[in-house]
JSON list of C-alpha atoms and ligand atoms in Angstrom, two decimals:
[
{"chain": "A", "resi": 135, "resn": "UNK", "atom": "CA", "xyz": [18.93, 136.32, 99.83]},
{"chain": "A", "resi": 136, "resn": "UNK", "atom": "CA", "xyz": [22.41, 138.64, 101.12]},
{"chain": "A", "resi": 137, "resn": "UNK", "atom": "CA", "xyz": [25.78, 138.16, 98.68]},
{"chain": "A", "resi": 138, "resn": "UNK", "atom": "CA", "xyz": [28.12, 136.46, 101.43]},
{"chain": "A", "resi": 139, "resn": "UNK", "atom": "CA", "xyz": [32.06, 136.05, 100.89]},
{"chain": "A", "resi": 140, "resn": "UNK", "atom": "CA", "xyz": [30.79, 132.19, 99.76]},
{"chain": "A", "resi": 141, "resn": "UNK", "atom": "CA", "xyz": [29.67, 133.32, 96.73]},
{"chain": "A", "resi": 142, "resn": "UNK", "atom": "CA", "xyz": [33.22, 134.66, 95.50]},
{"chain": "A", "resi": 143, "resn": "UNK", "atom": "CA", "xyz": [34.87, 131.40, 96.04]},
{"chain": "A", "resi": 144, "resn": "UNK", "atom": "CA", "xyz": [34.61, 129.52, 92.60]},
{"chain": "A", "resi": 145, "resn": "UNK", "atom": "CA", "xyz": [35.92, 126.30, 94.04]},
{"chain": "A", "resi": 146, "resn": "UNK", "atom": "CA", "xyz": [36.24, 124.82, 97.65]},
{"chain": "A", "resi": 147, "resn": "UNK", "atom": "CA", "xyz": [40.24, 123.41, 96.58]},
{"chain": "A", "resi": 148, "resn": "UNK", "atom": "CA", "xyz": [40.66, 122.80, 101.20]},
{"chain": "A", "resi": 149, "resn": "UNK", "atom": "CA", "xyz": [37.55, 121.73, 102.88]},
{"chain": "A", "resi": 150, "resn": "UNK", "atom": "CA", "xyz": [37.53, 122.45, 106.91]},
{"chain": "A", "resi": 151, "resn": "UNK", "atom": "CA", "xyz": [38.45, 118.24, 107.59]},
{"chain": "A", "resi": 152, "resn": "UNK", "atom": "CA", "xyz": [41.34, 118.45, 105.69]},
{"chain": "A", "resi": 153, "resn": "UNK", "atom": "CA", "xyz": [42.89, 121.45, 107.51]},
{"chain": "A", "resi": 154, "resn": "UNK", "atom": "CA", "xyz": [42.35, 119.98, 109.88]},
{"chain": "A", "resi": 155, "resn": "UNK", "atom": "CA", "xyz": [43.65, 116.66, 109.51]},
{"chain": "A", "resi": 156, "resn": "UNK", "atom": "CA", "xyz": [47.08, 118.65, 108.01]},
{"chain": "A", "resi": 157, "resn": "UNK", "atom": "CA", "xyz": [47.47, 120.81, 110.77]},
{"chain": "A", "resi": 158, "resn": "UNK", "atom": "CA", "xyz": [47.14, 117.38, 113.33]},
{"chain": "A", "resi": 159, "resn": "UNK", "atom": "CA", "xyz": [49.66, 115.37, 110.69]},
{"chain": "A", "resi": 160, "resn": "UNK", "atom": "CA", "xyz": [52.26, 118.02, 110.64]},
{"chain": "A", "resi": 161, "resn": "UNK", "atom": "CA", "xyz": [51.84, 118.72, 114.52]},
{"chain": "A", "resi": 162, "resn": "UNK", "atom": "CA", "xyz": [52.61, 115.35, 114.85]},
{"chain": "A", "resi": 163, "resn": "UNK", "atom": "CA", "xyz": [55.48, 115.42, 113.19]},
{"chain": "A", "resi": 164, "resn": "UNK", "atom": "CA", "xyz": [57.05, 119.03, 114.32]},
{"chain": "A", "resi": 165, "resn": "UNK", "atom": "CA", "xyz": [56.30, 117.10, 118.23]},
{"chain": "A", "resi": 166, "resn": "UNK", "atom": "CA", "xyz": [58.57, 114.37, 116.74]},
{"chain": "A", "resi": 167, "resn": "UNK", "atom": "CA", "xyz": [61.34, 116.49, 115.45]},
{"chain": "A", "resi": 168, "resn": "UNK", "atom": "CA", "xyz": [61.49, 119.13, 118.14]},
{"chain": "A", "resi": 169, "resn": "UNK", "atom": "CA", "xyz": [61.36, 116.70, 121.42]},
{"chain": "A", "resi": 170, "resn": "UNK", "atom": "CA", "xyz": [64.45, 117.63, 123.53]},
{"chain": "A", "resi": 171, "resn": "UNK", "atom": "CA", "xyz": [64.93, 121.00, 121.61]},
{"chain": "A", "resi": 172, "resn": "UNK", "atom": "CA", "xyz": [64.41, 124.89, 122.21]},
{"chain": "A", "resi": 173, "resn": "UNK", "atom": "CA", "xyz": [61.40, 125.56, 119.97]},
{"chain": "A", "resi": 174, "resn": "UNK", "atom": "CA", "xyz": [60.54, 129.24, 118.99]},
{"chain": "A", "resi": 175, "resn": "UNK", "atom": "CA", "xyz": [57.59, 129.56, 116.68]},
{"chain": "A", "resi": 176, "resn": "UNK", "atom": "CA", "xyz": [57.87, 132.64, 114.18]},
{"chain": "A", "resi": 177, "resn": "UNK", "atom": "CA", "xyz": [54.42, 133.28, 112.88]},
{"chain": "A", "resi": 178, "resn": "UNK", "atom": "CA", "xyz": [54.49, 135.96, 109.62]},
{"chain": "A", "resi": 179, "resn": "UNK", "atom": "CA", "xyz": [51.85, 137.90, 109.94]},
{"chain": "A", "resi": 180, "resn": "UNK", "atom": "CA", "xyz": [48.62, 138.17, 109.31]},
{"chain": "A", "resi": 181, "resn": "UNK", "atom": "CA", "xyz": [48.36, 135.02, 106.55]},
{"chain": "A", "resi": 182, "resn": "UNK", "atom": "CA", "xyz": [49.71, 132.65, 108.80]},
{"chain": "A", "resi": 183, "resn": "UNK", "atom": "CA", "xyz": [47.79, 133.16, 112.67]},
{"chain": "A", "resi": 184, "resn": "UNK", "atom": "CA", "xyz": [44.74, 131.13, 111.86]},
{"chain": "A", "resi": 185, "resn": "UNK", "atom": "CA", "xyz": [47.15, 127.73, 110.24]},
{"chain": "A", "resi": 186, "resn": "UNK", "atom": "CA", "xyz": [49.03, 129.13, 113.60]},
{"chain": "A", "resi": 187, "resn": "UNK", "atom": "CA", "xyz": [46.43, 128.56, 116.14]},
{"chain": "A", "resi": 188, "resn": "UNK", "atom": "CA", "xyz": [45.65, 124.79, 114.75]},
{"chain": "A", "resi": 189, "resn": "UNK", "atom": "CA", "xyz": [49.00, 123.93, 114.29]},
{"chain": "A", "resi": 190, "resn": "UNK", "atom": "CA", "xyz": [50.07, 125.15, 117.72]},
{"chain": "A", "resi": 191, "resn": "UNK", "atom": "CA", "xyz": [47.65, 123.09, 119.53]},
{"chain": "A", "resi": 192, "resn": "UNK", "atom": "CA", "xyz": [48.55, 120.33, 117.73]},
{"chain": "A", "resi": 193, "resn": "UNK", "atom": "CA", "xyz": [52.07, 120.56, 119.11]},
{"chain": "A", "resi": 194, "resn": "UNK", "atom": "CA", "xyz": [52.85, 119.10, 122.37]},
{"chain": "A", "resi": 195, "resn": "UNK", "atom": "CA", "xyz": [56.08, 119.81, 123.05]},
{"chain": "A", "resi": 196, "resn": "UNK", "atom": "CA", "xyz": [57.15, 123.24, 124.78]},
{"chain": "A", "resi": 197, "resn": "UNK", "atom": "CA", "xyz": [57.04, 126.20, 122.28]},
{"chain": "A", "resi": 198, "resn": "UNK", "atom": "CA", "xyz": [57.66, 129.98, 122.72]},
{"chain": "A", "resi": 199, "resn": "UNK", "atom": "CA", "xyz": [55.96, 132.13, 120.12]},
{"chain": "A", "resi": 200, "resn": "UNK", "atom": "CA", "xyz": [56.79, 135.62, 118.39]},
{"chain": "A", "resi": 201, "resn": "UNK", "atom": "CA", "xyz": [55.30, 137.81, 115.47]},
{"chain": "A", "resi": 202, "resn": "UNK", "atom": "CA", "xyz": [57.17, 139.19, 112.63]},
{"chain": "A", "resi": 203, "resn": "UNK", "atom": "CA", "xyz": [55.25, 141.31, 109.92]},
{"chain": "A", "resi": 204, "resn": "UNK", "atom": "CA", "xyz": [56.12, 141.66, 106.10]},
{"chain": "A", "resi": 205, "resn": "UNK", "atom": "CA", "xyz": [54.56, 142.94, 103.13]},
{"chain": "A", "resi": 206, "resn": "UNK", "atom": "CA", "xyz": [55.80, 141.43, 99.42]},
{"chain": "A", "resi": 207, "resn": "UNK", "atom": "CA", "xyz": [52.23, 142.36, 97.71]},
{"chain": "A", "resi": 208, "resn": "UNK", "atom": "CA", "xyz": [50.36, 145.42, 98.23]},
{"chain": "A", "resi": 209, "resn": "UNK", "atom": "CA", "xyz": [46.65, 144.66, 97.39]},
{"chain": "A", "resi": 210, "resn": "UNK", "atom": "CA", "xyz": [47.77, 143.11, 94.12]},
{"chain": "A", "resi": 211, "resn": "UNK", "atom": "CA", "xyz": [47.58, 139.67, 93.30]},
{"chain": "A", "resi": 212, "resn": "UNK", "atom": "CA", "xyz": [51.58, 138.93, 92.06]},
{"chain": "A", "resi": 213, "resn": "UNK", "atom": "CA", "xyz": [54.47, 139.62, 93.85]},
{"chain": "A", "resi": 214, "resn": "UNK", "atom": "CA", "xyz": [56.38, 142.73, 93.89]},
{"chain": "A", "resi": 215, "resn": "UNK", "atom": "CA", "xyz": [59.76, 141.25, 94.58]},
{"chain": "A", "resi": 216, "resn": "UNK", "atom": "CA", "xyz": [60.05, 143.75, 97.12]},
{"chain": "A", "resi": 217, "resn": "UNK", "atom": "CA", "xyz": [60.05, 142.83, 101.10]},
{"chain": "A", "resi": 218, "resn": "UNK", "atom": "CA", "xyz": [59.19, 145.11, 103.42]},
{"chain": "A", "resi": 219, "resn": "UNK", "atom": "CA", "xyz": [59.67, 144.41, 107.40]},
{"chain": "A", "resi": 220, "resn": "UNK", "atom": "CA", "xyz": [56.43, 145.92, 108.88]},
{"chain": "A", "resi": 221, "resn": "UNK", "atom": "CA", "xyz": [56.87, 143.94, 112.61]},
{"chain": "A", "resi": 222, "resn": "UNK", "atom": "CA", "xyz": [60.15, 142.85, 113.33]},
{"chain": "A", "resi": 223, "resn": "UNK", "atom": "CA", "xyz": [60.31, 140.19, 116.49]},
{"chain": "A", "resi": 224, "resn": "UNK", "atom": "CA", "xyz": [59.60, 141.36, 120.20]},
{"chain": "A", "resi": 225, "resn": "UNK", "atom": "CA", "xyz": [62.65, 138.54, 121.07]},
{"chain": "A", "resi": 226, "resn": "UNK", "atom": "CA", "xyz": [66.44, 137.60, 119.89]},
{"chain": "A", "resi": 227, "resn": "UNK", "atom": "CA", "xyz": [66.20, 134.27, 118.33]},
{"chain": "A", "resi": 228, "resn": "UNK", "atom": "CA", "xyz": [69.51, 133.56, 119.48]},
{"chain": "A", "resi": 229, "resn": "UNK", "atom": "CA", "xyz": [70.26, 130.14, 120.38]},
{"chain": "A", "resi": 230, "resn": "UNK", "atom": "CA", "xyz": [66.86, 128.93, 119.58]},
{"chain": "A", "resi": 231, "resn": "UNK", "atom": "CA", "xyz": [65.49, 126.17, 116.81]},
{"chain": "A", "resi": 232, "resn": "UNK", "atom": "CA", "xyz": [63.40, 128.34, 115.20]},
{"chain": "A", "resi": 233, "resn": "UNK", "atom": "CA", "xyz": [60.23, 127.34, 113.08]},
{"chain": "A", "resi": 234, "resn": "UNK", "atom": "CA", "xyz": [58.46, 129.60, 110.86]},
{"chain": "A", "resi": 235, "resn": "UNK", "atom": "CA", "xyz": [55.06, 128.97, 110.46]},
{"chain": "A", "resi": 236, "resn": "UNK", "atom": "CA", "xyz": [53.63, 130.98, 106.86]},
{"chain": "A", "resi": 237, "resn": "UNK", "atom": "CA", "xyz": [50.50, 130.43, 104.99]},
{"chain": "A", "resi": 238, "resn": "UNK", "atom": "CA", "xyz": [51.82, 129.90, 101.36]},
{"chain": "A", "resi": 239, "resn": "UNK", "atom": "CA", "xyz": [55.05, 129.31, 99.67]},
{"chain": "A", "resi": 240, "resn": "UNK", "atom": "CA", "xyz": [54.53, 131.06, 96.19]},
{"chain": "A", "resi": 241, "resn": "UNK", "atom": "CA", "xyz": [57.37, 133.08, 94.58]},
{"chain": "A", "resi": 242, "resn": "UNK", "atom": "CA", "xyz": [59.46, 132.05, 97.86]},
{"chain": "A", "resi": 243, "resn": "UNK", "atom": "CA", "xyz": [60.67, 135.76, 97.78]},
{"chain": "A", "resi": 244, "resn": "UNK", "atom": "CA", "xyz": [59.10, 135.86, 101.02]},
{"chain": "A", "resi": 245, "resn": "UNK", "atom": "CA", "xyz": [60.75, 133.55, 102.73]},
{"chain": "A", "resi": 246, "resn": "UNK", "atom": "CA", "xyz": [64.33, 133.04, 101.45]},
{"chain": "A", "resi": 247, "resn": "UNK", "atom": "CA", "xyz": [64.59, 137.07, 102.42]},
{"chain": "A", "resi": 248, "resn": "UNK", "atom": "CA", "xyz": [63.26, 136.44, 105.69]},
{"chain": "A", "resi": 249, "resn": "UNK", "atom": "CA", "xyz": [65.44, 133.01, 106.05]},
{"chain": "A", "resi": 250, "resn": "UNK", "atom": "CA", "xyz": [68.47, 134.85, 105.38]},
{"chain": "A", "resi": 251, "resn": "UNK", "atom": "CA", "xyz": [67.80, 137.87, 107.87]},
{"chain": "A", "resi": 252, "resn": "UNK", "atom": "CA", "xyz": [66.60, 135.59, 110.53]},
{"chain": "A", "resi": 253, "resn": "UNK", "atom": "CA", "xyz": [70.32, 133.44, 109.90]},
{"chain": "A", "resi": 254, "resn": "UNK", "atom": "CA", "xyz": [71.82, 136.30, 110.65]},
{"chain": "A", "resi": 255, "resn": "UNK", "atom": "CA", "xyz": [70.71, 136.42, 114.41]},
{"chain": "A", "resi": 256, "resn": "UNK", "atom": "CA", "xyz": [71.77, 133.11, 115.41]},
{"chain": "A", "resi": 257, "resn": "UNK", "atom": "CA", "xyz": [69.36, 130.92, 115.70]},
{"chain": "A", "resi": 258, "resn": "UNK", "atom": "CA", "xyz": [70.64, 126.62, 116.54]},
{"chain": "A", "resi": 259, "resn": "UNK", "atom": "CA", "xyz": [68.39, 126.28, 113.20]},
{"chain": "A", "resi": 260, "resn": "UNK", "atom": "CA", "xyz": [65.74, 127.74, 111.27]},
{"chain": "A", "resi": 261, "resn": "UNK", "atom": "CA", "xyz": [63.06, 125.48, 109.12]},
{"chain": "A", "resi": 262, "resn": "UNK", "atom": "CA", "xyz": [59.65, 126.26, 107.90]},
{"chain": "A", "resi": 263, "resn": "UNK", "atom": "CA", "xyz": [56.32, 125.29, 107.96]},
{"chain": "A", "resi": 264, "resn": "UNK", "atom": "CA", "xyz": [53.71, 126.35, 105.41]},
{"chain": "A", "resi": 265, "resn": "UNK", "atom": "CA", "xyz": [50.02, 125.32, 105.14]},
{"chain": "A", "resi": 266, "resn": "UNK", "atom": "CA", "xyz": [50.16, 125.91, 101.02]},
{"chain": "A", "resi": 267, "resn": "UNK", "atom": "CA", "xyz": [52.72, 125.58, 98.48]},
{"chain": "A", "resi": 268, "resn": "UNK", "atom": "CA", "xyz": [52.71, 126.33, 94.73]},
{"chain": "A", "resi": 269, "resn": "UNK", "atom": "CA", "xyz": [55.61, 125.42, 93.71]},
{"chain": "A", "resi": 270, "resn": "UNK", "atom": "CA", "xyz": [54.80, 126.15, 89.82]},
{"chain": "A", "resi": 271, "resn": "UNK", "atom": "CA", "xyz": [55.77, 129.70, 90.83]},
{"chain": "A", "resi": 272, "resn": "UNK", "atom": "CA", "xyz": [59.12, 129.88, 92.85]},
{"chain": "A", "resi": 273, "resn": "UNK", "atom": "CA", "xyz": [61.81, 131.96, 91.85]},
{"chain": "A", "resi": 274, "resn": "UNK", "atom": "CA", "xyz": [64.25, 131.21, 94.35]},
{"chain": "A", "resi": 275, "resn": "UNK", "atom": "CA", "xyz": [65.58, 128.30, 95.77]},
{"chain": "A", "resi": 276, "resn": "UNK", "atom": "CA", "xyz": [63.79, 128.28, 99.40]},
{"chain": "A", "resi": 277, "resn": "UNK", "atom": "CA", "xyz": [61.93, 125.00, 100.13]},
{"chain": "A", "resi": 278, "resn": "UNK", "atom": "CA", "xyz": [59.77, 123.86, 102.87]},
{"chain": "A", "resi": 279, "resn": "UNK", "atom": "CA", "xyz": [60.07, 121.27, 105.49]},
{"chain": "A", "resi": 280, "resn": "UNK", "atom": "CA", "xyz": [56.51, 120.90, 106.42]},
{"chain": "A", "resi": 281, "resn": "UNK", "atom": "CA", "xyz": [53.83, 121.42, 103.73]},
{"chain": "A", "resi": 282, "resn": "UNK", "atom": "CA", "xyz": [50.24, 121.30, 104.36]},
{"chain": "A", "resi": 283, "resn": "UNK", "atom": "CA", "xyz": [49.13, 120.77, 100.62]},
{"chain": "A", "resi": 284, "resn": "UNK", "atom": "CA", "xyz": [50.41, 121.53, 97.20]},
{"chain": "A", "resi": 285, "resn": "UNK", "atom": "CA", "xyz": [48.49, 123.72, 95.21]},
{"chain": "A", "resi": 286, "resn": "UNK", "atom": "CA", "xyz": [48.25, 124.57, 91.38]},
{"chain": "A", "resi": 287, "resn": "UNK", "atom": "CA", "xyz": [48.95, 128.23, 90.38]},
{"chain": "A", "resi": 288, "resn": "UNK", "atom": "CA", "xyz": [45.38, 129.67, 91.57]},
{"chain": "A", "resi": 289, "resn": "UNK", "atom": "CA", "xyz": [44.79, 132.63, 93.18]},
{"chain": "A", "resi": 290, "resn": "UNK", "atom": "CA", "xyz": [43.80, 131.67, 96.73]},
{"chain": "A", "resi": 291, "resn": "UNK", "atom": "CA", "xyz": [41.82, 132.60, 99.59]},
{"chain": "A", "resi": 292, "resn": "UNK", "atom": "CA", "xyz": [40.58, 131.20, 103.15]},
{"chain": "A", "resi": 293, "resn": "UNK", "atom": "CA", "xyz": [41.79, 130.23, 106.52]},
{"chain": "A", "resi": 294, "resn": "UNK", "atom": "CA", "xyz": [44.10, 133.07, 106.82]},
{"chain": "A", "resi": 295, "resn": "UNK", "atom": "CA", "xyz": [44.93, 133.82, 103.09]},
{"chain": "A", "resi": 296, "resn": "UNK", "atom": "CA", "xyz": [43.22, 137.29, 101.78]},
{"chain": "A", "resi": 297, "resn": "UNK", "atom": "CA", "xyz": [42.98, 139.04, 99.08]},
{"chain": "A", "resi": 298, "resn": "UNK", "atom": "CA", "xyz": [42.83, 142.67, 99.52]},
{"chain": "A", "resi": 299, "resn": "UNK", "atom": "CA", "xyz": [42.86, 141.79, 103.34]},
{"chain": "A", "resi": 300, "resn": "UNK", "atom": "CA", "xyz": [39.24, 140.13, 103.05]},
{"chain": "A", "resi": 301, "resn": "UNK", "atom": "CA", "xyz": [38.30, 136.48, 103.01]},
{"chain": "A", "resi": 302, "resn": "UNK", "atom": "CA", "xyz": [41.02, 135.79, 105.80]},
{"chain": "A", "resi": 303, "resn": "UNK", "atom": "CA", "xyz": [37.75, 134.34, 107.94]},
{"chain": "A", "resi": 304, "resn": "UNK", "atom": "CA", "xyz": [36.79, 131.79, 105.52]},
{"chain": "A", "resi": 305, "resn": "UNK", "atom": "CA", "xyz": [36.84, 128.65, 107.07]},
{"chain": "A", "resi": 306, "resn": "UNK", "atom": "CA", "xyz": [38.18, 126.72, 103.67]},
{"chain": "A", "resi": 307, "resn": "UNK", "atom": "CA", "xyz": [41.03, 127.18, 101.49]},
{"chain": "A", "resi": 308, "resn": "UNK", "atom": "CA", "xyz": [39.39, 128.23, 97.92]},
{"chain": "A", "resi": 309, "resn": "UNK", "atom": "CA", "xyz": [40.16, 129.53, 94.64]},
{"chain": "A", "resi": 310, "resn": "UNK", "atom": "CA", "xyz": [38.80, 133.54, 94.64]},
{"chain": "A", "resi": 311, "resn": "UNK", "atom": "CA", "xyz": [36.76, 133.84, 91.06]},
{"chain": "A", "resi": 312, "resn": "UNK", "atom": "CA", "xyz": [38.82, 135.88, 88.94]},
{"chain": "A", "resi": 313, "resn": "UNK", "atom": "CA", "xyz": [35.91, 138.01, 88.37]},
{"chain": "A", "resi": 314, "resn": "UNK", "atom": "CA", "xyz": [36.22, 139.56, 92.17]},
{"chain": "A", "resi": 315, "resn": "UNK", "atom": "CA", "xyz": [40.06, 140.86, 90.75]},
{"chain": "A", "resi": 316, "resn": "UNK", "atom": "CA", "xyz": [39.66, 141.17, 86.84]},
{"chain": "A", "resi": 317, "resn": "UNK", "atom": "CA", "xyz": [36.87, 143.80, 87.70]},
{"chain": "B", "resi": 596, "resn": "IMP", "atom": "P1", "xyz": [55.80, 134.74, 98.10]},
{"chain": "B", "resi": 596, "resn": "IMP", "atom": "O1", "xyz": [57.12, 135.73, 98.15]},
{"chain": "B", "resi": 596, "resn": "IMP", "atom": "O2", "xyz": [55.43, 135.41, 96.38]},
{"chain": "B", "resi": 596, "resn": "IMP", "atom": "O3", "xyz": [56.28, 133.51, 98.42]},
{"chain": "B", "resi": 596, "resn": "IMP", "atom": "O4", "xyz": [54.69, 134.92, 98.82]},
{"chain": "B", "resi": 596, "resn": "IMP", "atom": "C1", "xyz": [54.66, 135.03, 99.16]},
{"chain": "B", "resi": 596, "resn": "IMP", "atom": "C2", "xyz": [52.78, 135.68, 100.41]},
{"chain": "B", "resi": 596, "resn": "IMP", "atom": "O5", "xyz": [52.33, 135.99, 98.96]},
{"chain": "B", "resi": 596, "resn": "IMP", "atom": "C3", "xyz": [52.10, 135.07, 101.14]},
{"chain": "B", "resi": 596, "resn": "IMP", "atom": "O6", "xyz": [53.01, 135.05, 102.29]},
{"chain": "B", "resi": 596, "resn": "IMP", "atom": "C4", "xyz": [50.77, 135.44, 101.18]},
{"chain": "B", "resi": 596, "resn": "IMP", "atom": "O7", "xyz": [50.34, 136.34, 101.85]},
{"chain": "B", "resi": 596, "resn": "IMP", "atom": "C5", "xyz": [51.02, 136.00, 99.44]},
{"chain": "B", "resi": 596, "resn": "IMP", "atom": "N1", "xyz": [50.22, 135.01, 98.37]},
{"chain": "B", "resi": 596, "resn": "IMP", "atom": "C6", "xyz": [50.82, 134.21, 97.78]},
{"chain": "B", "resi": 596, "resn": "IMP", "atom": "N2", "xyz": [50.19, 133.52, 96.96]},
{"chain": "B", "resi": 596, "resn": "IMP", "atom": "C7", "xyz": [48.68, 133.86, 97.51]},
{"chain": "B", "resi": 596, "resn": "IMP", "atom": "C8", "xyz": [47.19, 133.35, 96.80]},
{"chain": "B", "resi": 596, "resn": "IMP", "atom": "O8", "xyz": [46.97, 132.88, 96.03]},
{"chain": "B", "resi": 596, "resn": "IMP", "atom": "N3", "xyz": [46.55, 133.64, 97.90]},
{"chain": "B", "resi": 596, "resn": "IMP", "atom": "C9", "xyz": [46.77, 134.77, 99.08]},
{"chain": "B", "resi": 596, "resn": "IMP", "atom": "N4", "xyz": [47.87, 135.43, 99.42]},
{"chain": "B", "resi": 596, "resn": "IMP", "atom": "C10", "xyz": [48.74, 134.51, 98.61]},
{"chain": "B", "resi": 597, "resn": "MG", "atom": "MG1", "xyz": [48.81, 138.26, 102.18]}
]
């Protein structure tokens, strides 16, 4: 049989069914919290797009979408601590209730930088929704307001998350076999 992406996964950490349920649960909570507000959802490219697609369809209050691309990693599995803006938002966020959607909160470098940067643009509020949270690895005091799953300190891929730009299209979240990045 031909080698597939699934062969590089040591263990499935979050199943498709669990991912679906998390999007429904967070979407319902966000719908409640943002009723009557001016919601702007900001997706951090590219890792958050699969989660974003499921999450926004579980939100039933009006919202506007914008995208931002930042990089803190290069091709490795450890943070460099340097955050670079690759693509900025298309429109101003002044007066909006901003919800940043991320794939994973790891060291927290990316989100603390992003939150500070967006804060200067005069939004009414800023909150964070993250699919995954790895609290053991935190190096800043940034906290997520909506969390899908708290996970242990393993390098994971799938459902948007990549290793060297691959594995984003896996339908579940899995632990990447260390032999893949150790070779
Ligand atoms: P932080 O700045 O260290 O919190 O890292 C956030 C970014 O690092 C995420 O948006 C991911 O792109 C990447 N990242 C952190 N941990 C993982 C992982 O386990 N798998 C894939 N990407 C990760
Ligand atoms: Mg990444």
